[in-house]
PDB file of C-alpha atoms in Angstrom:
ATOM      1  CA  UNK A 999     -50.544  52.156  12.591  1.00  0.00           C
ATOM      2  CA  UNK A1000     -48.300  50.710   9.306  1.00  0.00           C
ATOM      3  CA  UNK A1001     -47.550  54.355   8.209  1.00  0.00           C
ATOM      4  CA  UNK A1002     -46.238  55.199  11.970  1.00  0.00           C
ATOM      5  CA  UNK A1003     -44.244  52.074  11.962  1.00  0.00           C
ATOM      6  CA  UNK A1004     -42.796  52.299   8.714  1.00  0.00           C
ATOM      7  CA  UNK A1005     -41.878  56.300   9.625  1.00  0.00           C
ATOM      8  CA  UNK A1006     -40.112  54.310  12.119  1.00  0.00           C
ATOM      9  CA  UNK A1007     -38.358  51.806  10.041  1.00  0.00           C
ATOM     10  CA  UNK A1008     -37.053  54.771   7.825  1.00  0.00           C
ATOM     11  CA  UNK A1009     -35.860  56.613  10.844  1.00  0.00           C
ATOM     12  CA  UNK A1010     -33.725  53.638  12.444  1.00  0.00           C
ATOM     13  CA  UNK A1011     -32.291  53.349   8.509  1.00  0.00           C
ATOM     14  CA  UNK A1012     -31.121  57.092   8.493  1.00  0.00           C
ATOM     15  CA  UNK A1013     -29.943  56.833  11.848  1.00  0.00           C
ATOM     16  CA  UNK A1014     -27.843  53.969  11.219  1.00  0.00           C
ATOM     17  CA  UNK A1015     -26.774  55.168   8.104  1.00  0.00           C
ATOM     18  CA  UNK A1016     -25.415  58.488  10.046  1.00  0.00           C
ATOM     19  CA  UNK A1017     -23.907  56.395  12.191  1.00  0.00           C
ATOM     20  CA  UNK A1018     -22.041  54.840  10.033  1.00  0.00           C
ATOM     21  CA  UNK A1019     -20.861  57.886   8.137  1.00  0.00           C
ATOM     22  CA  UNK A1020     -19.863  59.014  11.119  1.00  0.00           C
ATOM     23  CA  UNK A1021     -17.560  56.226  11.675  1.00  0.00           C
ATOM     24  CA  UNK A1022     -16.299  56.328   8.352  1.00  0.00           C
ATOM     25  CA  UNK A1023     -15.204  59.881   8.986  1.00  0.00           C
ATOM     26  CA  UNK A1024     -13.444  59.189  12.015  1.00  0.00           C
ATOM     27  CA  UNK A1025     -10.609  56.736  10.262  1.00  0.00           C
ATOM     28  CA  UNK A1026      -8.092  59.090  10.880  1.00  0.00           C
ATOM     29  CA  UNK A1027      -5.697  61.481   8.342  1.00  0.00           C
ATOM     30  CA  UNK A1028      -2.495  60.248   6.930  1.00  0.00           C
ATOM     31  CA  UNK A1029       0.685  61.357   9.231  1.00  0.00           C
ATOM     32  CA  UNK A1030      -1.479  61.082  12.103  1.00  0.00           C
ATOM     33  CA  UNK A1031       0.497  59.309  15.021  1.00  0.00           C
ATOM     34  CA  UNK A1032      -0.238  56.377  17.539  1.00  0.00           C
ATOM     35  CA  UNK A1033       1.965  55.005  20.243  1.00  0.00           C
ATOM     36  CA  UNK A1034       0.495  51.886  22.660  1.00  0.00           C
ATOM     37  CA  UNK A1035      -2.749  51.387  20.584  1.00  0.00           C
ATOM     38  CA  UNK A1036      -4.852  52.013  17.395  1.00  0.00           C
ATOM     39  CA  UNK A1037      -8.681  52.326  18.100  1.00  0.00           C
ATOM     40  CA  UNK A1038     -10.412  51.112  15.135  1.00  0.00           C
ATOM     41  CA  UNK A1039     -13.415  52.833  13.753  1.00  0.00           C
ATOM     42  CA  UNK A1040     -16.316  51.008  14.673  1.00  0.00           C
ATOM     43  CA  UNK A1041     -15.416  51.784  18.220  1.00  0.00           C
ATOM     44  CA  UNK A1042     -15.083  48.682  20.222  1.00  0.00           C
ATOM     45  CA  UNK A1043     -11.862  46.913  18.307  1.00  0.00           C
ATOM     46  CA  UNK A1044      -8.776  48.133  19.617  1.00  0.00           C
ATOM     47  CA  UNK A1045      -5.315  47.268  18.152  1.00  0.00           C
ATOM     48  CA  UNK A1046      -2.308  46.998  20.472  1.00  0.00           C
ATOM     49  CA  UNK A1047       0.766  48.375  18.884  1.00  0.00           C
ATOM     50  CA  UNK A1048       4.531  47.380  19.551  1.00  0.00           C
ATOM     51  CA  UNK A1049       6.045  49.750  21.459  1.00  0.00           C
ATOM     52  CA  UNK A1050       7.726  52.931  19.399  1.00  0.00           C
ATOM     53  CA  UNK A1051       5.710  55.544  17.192  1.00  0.00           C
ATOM     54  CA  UNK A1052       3.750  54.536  14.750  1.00  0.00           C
ATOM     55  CA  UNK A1053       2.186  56.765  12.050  1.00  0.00           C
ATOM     56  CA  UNK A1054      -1.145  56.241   9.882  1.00  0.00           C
ATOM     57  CA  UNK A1055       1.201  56.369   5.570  1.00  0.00           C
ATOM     58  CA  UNK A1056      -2.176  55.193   4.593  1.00  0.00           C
ATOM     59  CA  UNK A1057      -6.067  54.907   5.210  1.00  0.00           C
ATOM     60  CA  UNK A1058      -9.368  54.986   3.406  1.00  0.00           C
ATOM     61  CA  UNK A1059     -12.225  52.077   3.780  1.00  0.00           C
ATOM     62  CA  UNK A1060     -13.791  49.658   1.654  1.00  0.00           C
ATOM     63  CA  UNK A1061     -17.182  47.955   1.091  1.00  0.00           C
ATOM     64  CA  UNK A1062     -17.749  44.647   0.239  1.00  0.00           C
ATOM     65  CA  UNK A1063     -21.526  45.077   0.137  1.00  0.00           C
ATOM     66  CA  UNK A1064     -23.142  48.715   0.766  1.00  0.00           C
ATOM     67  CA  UNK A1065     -23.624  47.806   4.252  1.00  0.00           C
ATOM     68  CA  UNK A1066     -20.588  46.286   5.169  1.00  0.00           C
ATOM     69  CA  UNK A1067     -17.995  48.805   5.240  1.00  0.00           C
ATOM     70  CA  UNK A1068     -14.325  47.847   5.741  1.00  0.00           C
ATOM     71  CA  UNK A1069     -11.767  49.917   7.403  1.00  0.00           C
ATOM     72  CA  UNK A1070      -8.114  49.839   6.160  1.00  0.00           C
ATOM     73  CA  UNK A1071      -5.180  50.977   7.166  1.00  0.00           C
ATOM     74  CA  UNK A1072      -1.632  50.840   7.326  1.00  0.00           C
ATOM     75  CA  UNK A1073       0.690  52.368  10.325  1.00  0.00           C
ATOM     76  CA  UNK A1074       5.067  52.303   9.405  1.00  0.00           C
ATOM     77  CA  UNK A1075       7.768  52.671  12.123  1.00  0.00           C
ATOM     78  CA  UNK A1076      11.004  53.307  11.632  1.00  0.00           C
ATOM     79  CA  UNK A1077      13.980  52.745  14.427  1.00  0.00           C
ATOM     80  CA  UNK A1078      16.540  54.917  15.030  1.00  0.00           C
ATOM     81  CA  UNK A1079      18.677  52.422  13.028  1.00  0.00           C
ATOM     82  CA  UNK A1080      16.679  52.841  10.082  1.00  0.00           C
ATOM     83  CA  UNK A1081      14.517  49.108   9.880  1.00  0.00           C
ATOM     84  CA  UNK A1082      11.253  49.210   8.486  1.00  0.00           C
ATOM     85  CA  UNK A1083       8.098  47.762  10.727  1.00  0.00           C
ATOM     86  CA  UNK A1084       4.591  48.393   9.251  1.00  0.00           C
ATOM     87  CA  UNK A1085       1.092  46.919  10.657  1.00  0.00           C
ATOM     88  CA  UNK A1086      -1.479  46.338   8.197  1.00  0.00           C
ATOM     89  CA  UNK A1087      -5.253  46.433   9.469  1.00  0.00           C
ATOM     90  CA  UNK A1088      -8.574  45.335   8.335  1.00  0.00           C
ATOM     91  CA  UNK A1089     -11.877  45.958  10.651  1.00  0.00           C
ATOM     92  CA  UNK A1090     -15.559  45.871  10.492  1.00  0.00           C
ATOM     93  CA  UNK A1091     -17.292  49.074  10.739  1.00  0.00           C
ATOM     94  CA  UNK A1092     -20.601  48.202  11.185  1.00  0.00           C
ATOM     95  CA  UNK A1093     -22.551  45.037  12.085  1.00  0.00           C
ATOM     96  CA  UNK A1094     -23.681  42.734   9.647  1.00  0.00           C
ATOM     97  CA  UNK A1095     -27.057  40.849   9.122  1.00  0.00           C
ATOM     98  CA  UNK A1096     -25.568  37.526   9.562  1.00  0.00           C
ATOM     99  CA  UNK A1097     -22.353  37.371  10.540  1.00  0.00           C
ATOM    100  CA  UNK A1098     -19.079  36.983   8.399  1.00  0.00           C
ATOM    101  CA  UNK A1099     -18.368  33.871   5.926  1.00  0.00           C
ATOM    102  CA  UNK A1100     -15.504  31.440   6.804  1.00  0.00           C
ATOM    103  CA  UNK A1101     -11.902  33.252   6.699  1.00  0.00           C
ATOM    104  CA  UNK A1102      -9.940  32.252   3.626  1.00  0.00           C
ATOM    105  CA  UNK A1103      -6.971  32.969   6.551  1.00  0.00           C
ATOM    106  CA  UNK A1104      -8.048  30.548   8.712  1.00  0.00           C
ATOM    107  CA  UNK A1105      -8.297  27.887   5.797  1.00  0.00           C
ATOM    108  CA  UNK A1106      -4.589  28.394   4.103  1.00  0.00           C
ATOM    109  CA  UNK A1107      -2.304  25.697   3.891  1.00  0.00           C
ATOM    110  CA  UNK A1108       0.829  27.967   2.492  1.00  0.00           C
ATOM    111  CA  UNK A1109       1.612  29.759   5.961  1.00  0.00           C
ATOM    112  CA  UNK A1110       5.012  29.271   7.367  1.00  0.00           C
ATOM    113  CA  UNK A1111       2.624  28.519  10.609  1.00  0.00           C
ATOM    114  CA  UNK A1112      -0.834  28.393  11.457  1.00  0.00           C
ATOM    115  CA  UNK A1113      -2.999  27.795  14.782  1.00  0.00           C
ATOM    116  CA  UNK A1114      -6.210  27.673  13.907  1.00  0.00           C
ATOM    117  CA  UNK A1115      -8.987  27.470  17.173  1.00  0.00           C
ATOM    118  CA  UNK A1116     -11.802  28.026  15.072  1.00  0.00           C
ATOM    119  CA  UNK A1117     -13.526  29.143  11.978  1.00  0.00           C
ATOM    120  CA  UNK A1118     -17.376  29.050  11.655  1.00  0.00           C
ATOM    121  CA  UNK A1119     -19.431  31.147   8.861  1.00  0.00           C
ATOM    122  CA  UNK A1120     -21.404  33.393  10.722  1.00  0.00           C
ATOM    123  CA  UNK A1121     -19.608  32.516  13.980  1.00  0.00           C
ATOM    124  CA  UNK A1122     -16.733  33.134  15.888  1.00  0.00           C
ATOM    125  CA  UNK A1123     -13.289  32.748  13.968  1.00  0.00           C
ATOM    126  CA  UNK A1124     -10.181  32.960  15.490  1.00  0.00           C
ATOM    127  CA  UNK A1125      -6.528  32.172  14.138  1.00  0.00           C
ATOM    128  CA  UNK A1126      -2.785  33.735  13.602  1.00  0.00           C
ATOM    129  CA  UNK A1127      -0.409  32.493  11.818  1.00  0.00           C
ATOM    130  CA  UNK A1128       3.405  33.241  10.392  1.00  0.00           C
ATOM    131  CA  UNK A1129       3.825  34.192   6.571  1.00  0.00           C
ATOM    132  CA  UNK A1130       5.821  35.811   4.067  1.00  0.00           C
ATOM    133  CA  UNK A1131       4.169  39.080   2.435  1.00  0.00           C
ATOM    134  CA  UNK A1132       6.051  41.168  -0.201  1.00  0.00           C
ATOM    135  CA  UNK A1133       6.357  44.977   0.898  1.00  0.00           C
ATOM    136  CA  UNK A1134       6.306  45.846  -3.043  1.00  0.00           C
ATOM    137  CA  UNK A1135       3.624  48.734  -3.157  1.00  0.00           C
ATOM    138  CA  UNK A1136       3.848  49.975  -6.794  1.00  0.00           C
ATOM    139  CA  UNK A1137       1.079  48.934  -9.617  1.00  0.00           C
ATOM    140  CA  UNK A1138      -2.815  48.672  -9.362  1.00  0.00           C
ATOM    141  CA  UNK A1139      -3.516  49.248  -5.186  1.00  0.00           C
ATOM    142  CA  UNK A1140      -6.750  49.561  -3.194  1.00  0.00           C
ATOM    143  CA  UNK A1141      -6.792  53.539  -2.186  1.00  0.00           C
ATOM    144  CA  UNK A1142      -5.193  52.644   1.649  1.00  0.00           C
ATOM    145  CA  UNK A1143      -1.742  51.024   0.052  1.00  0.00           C
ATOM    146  CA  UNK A1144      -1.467  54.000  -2.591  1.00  0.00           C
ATOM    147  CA  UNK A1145      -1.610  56.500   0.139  1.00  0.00           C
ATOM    148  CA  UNK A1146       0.887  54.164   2.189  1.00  0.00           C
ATOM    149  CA  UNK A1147       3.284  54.457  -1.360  1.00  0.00           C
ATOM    150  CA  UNK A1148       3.224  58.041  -1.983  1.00  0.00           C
ATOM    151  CA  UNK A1149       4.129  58.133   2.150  1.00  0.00           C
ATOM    152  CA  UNK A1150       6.985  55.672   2.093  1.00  0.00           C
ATOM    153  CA  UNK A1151       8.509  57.948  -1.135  1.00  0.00           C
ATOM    154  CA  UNK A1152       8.023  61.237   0.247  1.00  0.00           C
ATOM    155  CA  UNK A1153       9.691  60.847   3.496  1.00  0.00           C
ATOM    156  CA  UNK A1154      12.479  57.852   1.678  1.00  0.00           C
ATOM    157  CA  UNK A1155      11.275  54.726   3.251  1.00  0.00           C
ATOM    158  CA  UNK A1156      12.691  51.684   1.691  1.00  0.00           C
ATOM    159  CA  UNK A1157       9.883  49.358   0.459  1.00  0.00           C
ATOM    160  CA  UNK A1158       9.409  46.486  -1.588  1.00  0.00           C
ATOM    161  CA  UNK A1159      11.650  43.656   0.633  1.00  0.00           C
ATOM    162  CA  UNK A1160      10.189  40.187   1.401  1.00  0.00           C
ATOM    163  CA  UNK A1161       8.763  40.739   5.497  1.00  0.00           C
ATOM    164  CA  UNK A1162       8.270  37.944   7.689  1.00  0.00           C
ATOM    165  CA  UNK A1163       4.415  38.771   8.909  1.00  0.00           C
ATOM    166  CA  UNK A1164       2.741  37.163  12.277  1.00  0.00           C
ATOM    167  CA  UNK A1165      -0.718  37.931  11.088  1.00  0.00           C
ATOM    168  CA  UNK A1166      -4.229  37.408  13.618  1.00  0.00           C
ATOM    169  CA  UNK A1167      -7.950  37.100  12.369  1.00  0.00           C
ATOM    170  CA  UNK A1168     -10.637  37.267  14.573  1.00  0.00           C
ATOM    171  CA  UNK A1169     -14.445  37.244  13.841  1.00  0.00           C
ATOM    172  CA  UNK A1170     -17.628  36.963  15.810  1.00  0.00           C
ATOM    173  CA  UNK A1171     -21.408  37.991  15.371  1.00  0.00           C
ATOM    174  CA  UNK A1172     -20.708  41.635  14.738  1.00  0.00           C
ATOM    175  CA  UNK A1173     -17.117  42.378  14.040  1.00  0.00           C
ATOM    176  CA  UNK A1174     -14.385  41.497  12.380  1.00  0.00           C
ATOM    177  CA  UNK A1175     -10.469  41.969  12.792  1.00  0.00           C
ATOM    178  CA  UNK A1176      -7.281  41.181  10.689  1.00  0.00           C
ATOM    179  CA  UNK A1177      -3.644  42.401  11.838  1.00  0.00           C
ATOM    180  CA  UNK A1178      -0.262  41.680  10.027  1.00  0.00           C
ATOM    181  CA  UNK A1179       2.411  42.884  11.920  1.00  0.00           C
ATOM    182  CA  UNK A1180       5.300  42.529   8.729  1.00  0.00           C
ATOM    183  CA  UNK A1181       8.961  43.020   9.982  1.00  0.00           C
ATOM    184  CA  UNK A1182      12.659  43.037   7.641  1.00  0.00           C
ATOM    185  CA  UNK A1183      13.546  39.500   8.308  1.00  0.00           C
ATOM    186  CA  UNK A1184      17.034  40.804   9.722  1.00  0.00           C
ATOM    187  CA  UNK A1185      15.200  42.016  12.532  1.00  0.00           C
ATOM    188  CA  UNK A1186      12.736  39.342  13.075  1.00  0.00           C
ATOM    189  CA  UNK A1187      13.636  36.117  11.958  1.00  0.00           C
ATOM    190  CA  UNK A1188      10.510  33.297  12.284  1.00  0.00           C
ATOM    191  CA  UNK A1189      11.284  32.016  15.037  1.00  0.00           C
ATOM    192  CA  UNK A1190      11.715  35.023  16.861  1.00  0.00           C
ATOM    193  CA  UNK A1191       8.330  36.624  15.209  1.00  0.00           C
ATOM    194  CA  UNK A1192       6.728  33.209  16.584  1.00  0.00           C
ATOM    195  CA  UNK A1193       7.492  33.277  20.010  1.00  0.00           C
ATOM    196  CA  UNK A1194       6.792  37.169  19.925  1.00  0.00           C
ATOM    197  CA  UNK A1195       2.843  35.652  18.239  1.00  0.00           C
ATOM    198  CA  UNK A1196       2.580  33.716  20.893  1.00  0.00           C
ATOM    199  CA  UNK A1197       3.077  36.402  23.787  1.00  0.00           C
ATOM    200  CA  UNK A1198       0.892  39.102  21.356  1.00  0.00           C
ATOM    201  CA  UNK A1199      -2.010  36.868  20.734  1.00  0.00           C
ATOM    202  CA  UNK A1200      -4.158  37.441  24.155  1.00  0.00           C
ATOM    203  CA  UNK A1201      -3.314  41.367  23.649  1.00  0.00           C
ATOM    204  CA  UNK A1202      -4.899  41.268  20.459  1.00  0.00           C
ATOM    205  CA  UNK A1203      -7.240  38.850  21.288  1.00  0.00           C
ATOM    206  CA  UNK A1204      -8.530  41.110  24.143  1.00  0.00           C
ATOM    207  CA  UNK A1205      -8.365  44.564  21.960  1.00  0.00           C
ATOM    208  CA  UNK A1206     -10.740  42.646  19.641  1.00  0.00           C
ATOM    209  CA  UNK A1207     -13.266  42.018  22.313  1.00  0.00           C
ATOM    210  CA  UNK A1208     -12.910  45.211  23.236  1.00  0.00           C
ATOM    211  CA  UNK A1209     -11.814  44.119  26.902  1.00  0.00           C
TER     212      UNK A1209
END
């Protein structure tokens, strides 16, 4: 009886282990394209994307224990006038034991604005908020933002300007979601990139939920 339920117990470990893999093999290639939405990895989270075309200049994953793998991407759009839009995202790929700890997001007092609903460890979390983040892509990168470098240079896409970012973290039991949407400030000033928050927040809300 033990010996046929651990067989099992190794079993479910492989299989979720495949799974997994599998997942991690699905973030998709650099140069590959998105219009309306990005569909995460883990295969409920789905990321609603400003209209236009939008293509993957960088994307690898990250663990921050071995069985809590992070996806990571970045997507860049360029208008026809030549501005500079990129969307930075960070999901869950598989489930964790017990939940997520408290976002450090959620918690900053530095944001140009925050709404904060909630923010439990372990629990749900959910936030977005207006900052400044520095487009500068050059020194010692995780492996998503070097591929999103080497992009930007080979097809001469002007980086390294101060964007005004409407970021959005959401958390519950199983997954976990952070978006930065990072425009040139002559295109989206903060007041303009708040009231545009507001109207995206249920959108991304929803794509989190998978709804």
């Amino acid at each position: 009886m033990m010996r046929s339920f651990l067989l099992l117990a190794v079993i479910s470990v492989l299989a979720a282990c495949q799974t997994t893999q599998g997942k991690i093999e699905s973030i998709p290639q650099q140069g590959t394209v998105f219009y309306d939405e990005y569909p995460t990895a883990n295969g409920r989270v789905v990321v609603p994307l400003p209209e236009g075309k939008w293509i993957v200049a960088g994307a690898s994953y990250t663990r921050l224990e071995y069985d809590n793998p992070f996806e990571e991407v970045v997507l860049i759009s360029q208008s026809d006038e030549g501005s500079v839009s990129l969307i930075e995202i960070t999901s869950s790929i598989s489930v964790p034991r017990y939940g997520w700890g408290r976002s450090t997001m959620c918690e900053r007092d530095d944001m140009y604005f925050l709404d904060r609903r909630t923010n439990a460890k372990g629990g749900i979390q959910d936030c977005w908020g207006l900052q400044v983040i520095n487009t500068d892509l050059s020194g010692d990168l995780p492996a998503y933002l070097k591929q999103a470098s080497q992009y930007a240079n080979q097809n001469n896409i002007p980086l390294g300007f101060d964007a005004n970012a409407v970021s959005y973290n959401f958390a519950d039991r199983g997954y976990f979601l952070r978006v930065s949407h990072l425009s040139e400030p002559n295109v989206a000033g903060m007041d303009t990139l708040k009231r545009l928050g507001k109207e995206w927040y249920p959108k991304v809300k929803a794509g989190f939920e998978g709804s």
